[in-house]
Coordinates of C-alpha atoms and ligand atoms in Angstrom, one line a residue:
M1 CA 12.7 135.1 -23.9
A2 CA 11.4 131.6 -22.9
S3 CA 9.6 129.6 -25.5
E4 CA 6.1 128.4 -24.8
F5 CA 7.5 124.9 -24.3
D6 CA 10.1 126.2 -21.8
L7 CA 7.3 128.0 -20.0
I8 CA 5.2 124.8 -19.9
R9 CA 8.1 122.7 -18.6
T10 CA 9.0 125.3 -16.0
H11 CA 5.5 125.2 -14.7
F12 CA 4.4 121.6 -15.1
A13 CA 7.6 119.5 -14.7
D14 CA 7.5 119.3 -10.9
L15 CA 3.9 119.6 -9.7
G16 CA 2.3 117.7 -6.9
A17 CA 3.5 114.9 -4.6
H18 CA 6.6 112.9 -5.3
R19 CA 5.6 109.3 -5.8
G20 CA 7.7 106.1 -6.1
D21 CA 5.3 104.6 -8.6
V22 CA 6.1 107.3 -11.2
L23 CA 8.9 105.7 -13.2
L24 CA 8.9 108.6 -15.7
G25 CA 6.9 111.8 -15.4
V26 CA 6.6 114.9 -17.5
G27 CA 9.1 115.3 -20.4
D28 CA 8.9 112.2 -22.6
D29 CA 6.3 110.9 -25.0
C30 CA 4.5 109.1 -22.3
A31 CA 4.6 108.8 -18.5
L32 CA 5.5 105.4 -17.1
L33 CA 3.5 104.4 -14.0
R34 CA 3.6 101.3 -11.9
M35 CA 0.4 99.7 -10.6
D36 CA 0.1 97.1 -7.8
A37 CA -1.0 93.8 -9.2
D38 CA -3.9 93.4 -6.7
R39 CA -5.5 96.8 -7.5
E40 CA -7.6 98.2 -10.3
L41 CA -7.1 101.6 -12.0
A42 CA -9.9 104.1 -11.6
V43 CA -9.8 106.8 -14.3
S44 CA -11.9 109.9 -14.8
I45 CA -11.7 113.1 -16.9
D46 CA -13.4 116.4 -16.6
T47 CA -13.3 119.5 -18.8
L48 CA -13.8 123.1 -17.6
V49 CA -14.6 125.6 -20.4
A50 CA -14.3 129.3 -19.9
G51 CA -17.7 131.0 -20.1
V52 CA -19.5 127.7 -19.3
H53 CA -17.9 126.4 -16.1
F54 CA -16.1 129.6 -14.9
V55 CA -15.8 133.2 -15.8
P56 CA -12.7 133.8 -17.9
D57 CA -11.2 136.4 -15.6
C58 CA -11.6 134.3 -12.4
D59 CA -8.6 133.7 -10.1
P60 CA -6.3 131.2 -11.8
C61 CA -5.3 129.8 -8.4
D62 CA -8.9 128.9 -7.6
L63 CA -9.3 127.5 -11.1
G64 CA -6.2 125.3 -10.8
H65 CA -7.6 124.0 -7.5
K66 CA -11.1 123.4 -8.9
A67 CA -9.9 121.7 -12.1
L68 CA -8.2 119.0 -10.0
A69 CA -10.8 118.9 -7.2
V70 CA -13.7 117.9 -9.5
G71 CA -11.7 114.9 -10.7
L72 CA -10.6 113.9 -7.2
S73 CA -14.3 114.1 -6.3
D74 CA -15.0 111.4 -8.9
L75 CA -12.3 109.2 -7.4
A76 CA -13.7 109.8 -4.0
A77 CA -17.1 108.6 -5.2
M78 CA -15.6 105.2 -6.2
G79 CA -13.7 104.9 -3.0
A80 CA -10.4 105.2 -5.0
E81 CA -7.1 106.4 -3.7
P82 CA -5.7 109.3 -5.9
L83 CA -2.4 108.6 -7.6
W84 CA -1.7 110.6 -10.7
A85 CA -3.2 113.3 -13.0
T86 CA -2.7 114.5 -16.5
L87 CA -3.6 118.0 -17.7
A88 CA -4.7 119.2 -21.2
L89 CA -4.6 123.0 -21.3
T90 CA -5.9 125.1 -24.1
L91 CA -4.7 128.7 -23.5
P92 CA -5.4 131.9 -25.5
A93 CA -1.8 133.0 -24.6
A94 CA 1.1 131.7 -22.5
D95 CA 0.8 134.2 -19.7
P96 CA 3.5 133.3 -17.0
S97 CA 1.7 134.9 -14.1
W98 CA -1.6 133.2 -15.0
L99 CA 0.2 129.9 -15.3
A100 CA 2.0 130.4 -12.0
G101 CA -1.3 131.1 -10.3
F102 CA -3.0 128.1 -11.9
C103 CA -0.1 125.8 -10.8
R104 CA -0.2 127.2 -7.3
G105 CA -3.8 126.1 -6.9
F106 CA -3.4 122.8 -8.7
G107 CA -0.1 121.9 -7.1
A108 CA -1.2 122.7 -3.5
L109 CA -4.2 120.4 -3.8
A110 CA -2.2 117.7 -5.7
T111 CA 0.5 117.7 -3.0
A112 CA -2.1 117.6 -0.2
Q113 CA -3.8 114.6 -1.8
G114 CA -0.6 112.7 -2.7
V115 CA -1.2 113.2 -6.5
R116 CA 1.6 113.7 -9.0
L117 CA 1.1 115.5 -12.3
V118 CA 2.7 113.1 -14.8
G119 CA 1.9 114.6 -18.2
G120 CA -0.4 116.6 -20.4
D121 CA -0.8 118.6 -23.5
T122 CA -0.7 122.3 -24.1
T123 CA -2.4 124.0 -27.1
R124 CA -3.4 127.5 -28.1
G125 CA -7.1 128.4 -28.3
P126 CA -10.1 129.4 -26.1
L127 CA -9.4 128.7 -22.4
T128 CA -10.3 125.1 -21.7
I129 CA -8.9 122.8 -19.0
S130 CA -9.2 119.0 -19.0
V131 CA -7.8 117.1 -16.1
Q132 CA -7.7 113.3 -16.1
V133 CA -7.2 111.7 -12.7
H134 CA -6.0 108.2 -12.0
G135 CA -6.6 106.4 -8.8
S136 CA -6.6 102.8 -7.5
V137 CA -8.8 100.5 -5.6
P138 CA -8.3 96.9 -4.3
T139 CA -9.6 94.5 -7.0
G140 CA -13.4 94.4 -6.9
A141 CA -13.7 97.0 -4.1
A142 CA -14.8 100.1 -6.0
V143 CA -18.2 101.5 -5.0
Q144 CA -20.4 101.8 -8.0
R145 CA -23.7 103.6 -8.6
K146 CA -25.6 100.3 -9.1
G147 CA -25.5 98.8 -5.6
A148 CA -28.4 100.5 -3.8
R149 CA -31.0 98.1 -2.3
S150 CA -34.5 98.7 -0.9
G151 CA -34.2 99.6 2.8
D152 CA -30.8 101.1 2.5
L153 CA -30.3 104.6 4.1
V154 CA -29.6 107.5 1.8
C155 CA -26.8 109.6 3.2
V156 CA -24.8 112.7 2.3
T157 CA -21.6 114.2 3.5
G158 CA -21.2 117.9 4.5
T159 CA -24.0 120.4 3.6
L160 CA -25.8 120.9 0.3
G161 CA -26.7 124.0 -1.7
D162 CA -23.8 126.2 -0.6
A163 CA -22.1 126.4 -4.0
G164 CA -25.5 127.1 -5.6
L165 CA -26.2 129.9 -3.2
A166 CA -22.7 131.4 -3.8
L167 CA -23.3 131.3 -7.6
R168 CA -26.7 132.9 -7.2
L169 CA -25.4 135.7 -5.1
A170 CA -22.4 136.3 -7.4
L171 CA -24.6 136.4 -10.5
D172 CA -26.9 138.9 -8.6
G173 CA -23.8 141.1 -7.9
E174 CA -24.4 140.6 -4.1
S175 CA -21.5 140.5 -1.6
L176 CA -20.4 137.0 -0.8
P177 CA -19.2 135.8 2.6
E178 CA -15.8 134.3 2.1
A179 CA -16.7 130.9 3.5
L180 CA -19.6 130.6 0.9
R181 CA -17.3 131.8 -1.9
L182 CA -14.9 129.0 -1.1
R183 CA -17.6 126.4 -1.4
L184 CA -18.0 127.4 -5.0
D185 CA -14.5 128.3 -6.0
R186 CA -12.4 125.9 -4.0
P187 CA -14.4 122.7 -3.3
E188 CA -12.7 120.2 -1.1
P189 CA -13.1 116.7 -2.6
R190 CA -14.2 114.1 0.0
V191 CA -11.3 111.8 -0.7
G192 CA -10.9 110.6 2.9
A193 CA -14.6 110.0 3.3
G194 CA -14.7 108.1 0.0
L195 CA -11.9 105.8 1.2
A196 CA -13.5 105.3 4.6
L197 CA -16.9 104.4 3.0
R198 CA -15.5 101.9 0.5
D199 CA -16.4 98.8 2.4
L200 CA -19.6 100.2 3.9
A201 CA -21.6 102.1 1.2
S202 CA -23.6 99.9 -1.2
A203 CA -23.6 102.7 -3.8
M204 CA -22.0 106.1 -4.1
I205 CA -21.9 109.2 -6.3
D206 CA -20.5 112.7 -5.9
V207 CA -23.0 115.6 -6.0
S208 CA -21.8 117.7 -8.9
D209 CA -25.1 118.4 -10.7
G210 CA -27.5 118.6 -7.7
L211 CA -28.8 115.9 -5.3
V212 CA -32.0 115.1 -7.3
A213 CA -30.0 114.6 -10.5
D214 CA -27.1 112.7 -9.0
L215 CA -29.2 110.5 -6.6
G216 CA -31.3 109.9 -9.7
H217 CA -28.3 108.3 -11.4
V218 CA -27.8 106.0 -8.4
L219 CA -31.5 105.0 -8.4
A220 CA -31.6 104.4 -12.2
A221 CA -28.4 102.3 -12.1
S222 CA -29.7 100.3 -9.1
G223 CA -33.3 99.9 -10.4
V224 CA -34.8 101.3 -7.2
G225 CA -36.4 104.5 -5.9
A226 CA -36.0 106.7 -2.8
E227 CA -37.9 108.8 -0.3
I228 CA -36.0 111.8 1.0
D229 CA -37.0 113.7 4.1
L230 CA -36.4 117.3 3.3
A231 CA -36.4 118.3 7.0
A232 CA -33.3 116.1 7.4
L233 CA -31.2 117.7 4.7
P234 CA -27.9 119.1 6.1
L235 CA -28.0 122.8 5.4
S236 CA -25.6 125.6 6.3
P237 CA -27.3 128.6 8.1
A238 CA -27.0 130.6 4.9
V239 CA -28.8 128.0 2.8
A240 CA -31.4 127.4 5.5
Q241 CA -32.1 131.1 5.6
A242 CA -32.5 131.3 1.8
R243 CA -35.7 129.1 2.2
D244 CA -35.5 127.6 -1.3
W245 CA -35.5 123.8 -1.6
A246 CA -34.1 124.1 -5.1
L247 CA -30.7 125.1 -3.7
P248 CA -29.9 121.9 -1.8
L249 CA -31.8 119.7 -4.2
C250 CA -31.0 121.0 -7.7
S251 CA -28.0 123.3 -7.6
G252 CA -24.6 121.8 -8.6
D253 CA -21.0 122.1 -7.7
D254 CA -21.2 121.0 -4.1
Y255 CA -18.9 118.0 -4.6
E256 CA -20.3 116.2 -1.5
L257 CA -20.7 112.4 -1.5
C258 CA -24.2 110.8 -1.7
F259 CA -24.1 107.2 -0.6
T260 CA -26.5 104.4 0.3
L261 CA -25.9 102.4 3.5
P262 CA -27.4 99.0 4.4
P263 CA -29.1 99.6 7.8
D264 CA -27.0 97.0 9.7
R265 CA -23.8 99.0 8.8
Q266 CA -25.0 102.2 10.6
G267 CA -23.1 101.3 13.8
A268 CA -19.9 100.6 11.9
L269 CA -20.2 103.9 10.1
S270 CA -20.8 105.9 13.3
R271 CA -17.5 104.5 14.7
R272 CA -15.5 105.3 11.6
P273 CA -14.2 108.9 11.1
L274 CA -15.0 110.3 7.7
G275 CA -13.3 113.6 8.3
C276 CA -16.6 115.4 7.8
R277 CA -20.2 115.2 9.0
W278 CA -22.6 112.8 7.4
T279 CA -26.4 112.8 7.5
A280 CA -29.0 110.2 6.7
I281 CA -31.7 111.9 4.6
G282 CA -34.0 109.1 3.5
R283 CA -34.4 105.5 2.4
I284 CA -34.2 103.5 -0.7
T285 CA -37.6 102.1 -1.8
D286 CA -38.8 99.5 -4.3
S287 CA -40.8 102.0 -6.4
P288 CA -38.8 103.6 -9.2
D289 CA -39.7 107.2 -8.0
L290 CA -37.7 109.7 -6.1
I291 CA -40.0 111.4 -3.6
C292 CA -38.9 114.4 -1.7
R293 CA -41.1 114.7 1.4
L294 CA -41.7 118.3 2.7
P295 CA -41.8 118.9 6.4
D296 CA -45.7 119.1 6.2
G297 CA -45.8 115.7 4.5
A298 CA -46.6 116.9 1.0
S299 CA -44.2 115.9 -1.7
W300 CA -41.9 118.5 -3.4
R301 CA -42.0 118.7 -7.2
S302 CA -38.9 119.8 -9.0
E303 CA -39.4 122.0 -12.1
H304 CA -36.0 120.9 -13.3
G305 CA -33.4 118.4 -12.4
G306 CA -29.7 119.2 -12.2
Y307 CA -27.7 121.0 -14.9
D308 CA -27.7 119.4 -18.3
H309 CA -25.3 120.8 -20.9
F310 CA -27.6 119.8 -23.7
G311 CA -30.9 120.6 -22.0
N312 CA -33.0 123.7 -22.3
Q313 CA -31.6 125.6 -19.4
T314 CA -29.8 128.9 -20.1
G315 CA -26.7 130.4 -18.7
G316 CA -24.8 130.0 -15.5
E317 CA -22.0 127.8 -14.2
S318 CA -22.5 124.2 -13.6
G319 CA -20.9 121.0 -12.4
P320 CA -18.9 119.3 -15.1
Ligands
ADP1 P1 4.3 115.3 -27.6 O1 4.4 116.2 -28.8 O2 5.1 114.1 -27.6 O3 2.9 115.1 -27.2 P2 4.5 117.6 -25.9 O4 5.5 118.5 -26.5 O5 3.1 117.8 -26.1 O6 4.9 116.1 -26.4 O7 4.8 117.5 -24.4 C1 6.1 117.3 -23.9 C2 6.0 116.8 -22.5 O8 5.4 117.7 -21.7 C3 5.2 115.5 -22.4 O9 5.8 114.7 -21.4 C4 3.9 116.0 -21.9 O10 3.2 115.0 -21.1 C5 4.3 117.2 -21.0 N1 3.2 118.3 -21.0 C6 2.8 119.1 -22.0 N2 1.9 119.9 -21.6 C7 1.7 119.6 -20.3 C8 0.8 120.1 -19.3 N3 -0.1 121.1 -19.6 N4 0.8 119.5 -18.1 C9 1.7 118.6 -17.8 N5 2.5 118.0 -18.7 C10 2.5 118.6 -19.9
MG2 MG1 1.5 116.6 -26.9

């Protein structure tokens, strides 16, 4: 009978891409990693808690994918290249088939994105997953939240509101088209787009808590406002059919990128492949407000922003 430690080593010792900059990976007290002298390290950690971010009996393969994807989305939002990950797992029991499924999802995404799992920690307790991701950017080149200027275009990748619609249908017990379910359970971090935008975007963030909330962070950090044209929002047919602006504006978990673009860089952006669609949805303004303009010209008022773990909202999943 394998010990818990054997089990962990079996599953986590060889996960993700092989990288020459990993001098020592899983197995010692620390990992030893080599960084290029002319680059900066970008680090981010996210925690997924059973019952808060996912239902405890969800597919472990999806969970492994998503636990890494949300971190890679943060790296994408800085224009960072993913390198390494560490994984802190709290498990109610060491269930080999659950661990195998989790590692299949985590490992496939890690390999696809060139990421190596280099260490972690494993404890017993209520199911909780923390993934720290490490990426690199050329010195001084990271795209921060604070760079938006009046007159810049506000743009987003992909489509908005799909994960929110999937969650709503799932909670209502309605059948979920597979493509929509994947938007919620297996988000694809926009790593390639983030890298391609690094020298073009003036500010960038990933949309994990909803466009209004996340764009709001960019506006606050940059000391500007924005006017968004709701008719320009990129919506999938399913979200368009739902006819509820709260889906693309306030629901979380989409993991698209929202970025601002100086207008004179529009041509350069249109010549650069991002690997996904992108859409200009509005403009940065001098006023501190975020105004969402309805197709009839009136302004849309939100009753709530994005998900706030310590706010008054009840229930449901959320972006970390
Ligand atoms: P220590 O007691 O020194 O922290 P551990 O027994 O916790 O060592 O871990 C032994 C090795 O296994 C370390 O290299 C650690 O990084 C790795 N490890 C433990 N749990 C995980 C995990 N969930 N994912 C990846 N590596 C892990
Ligand atoms: Mg430890």
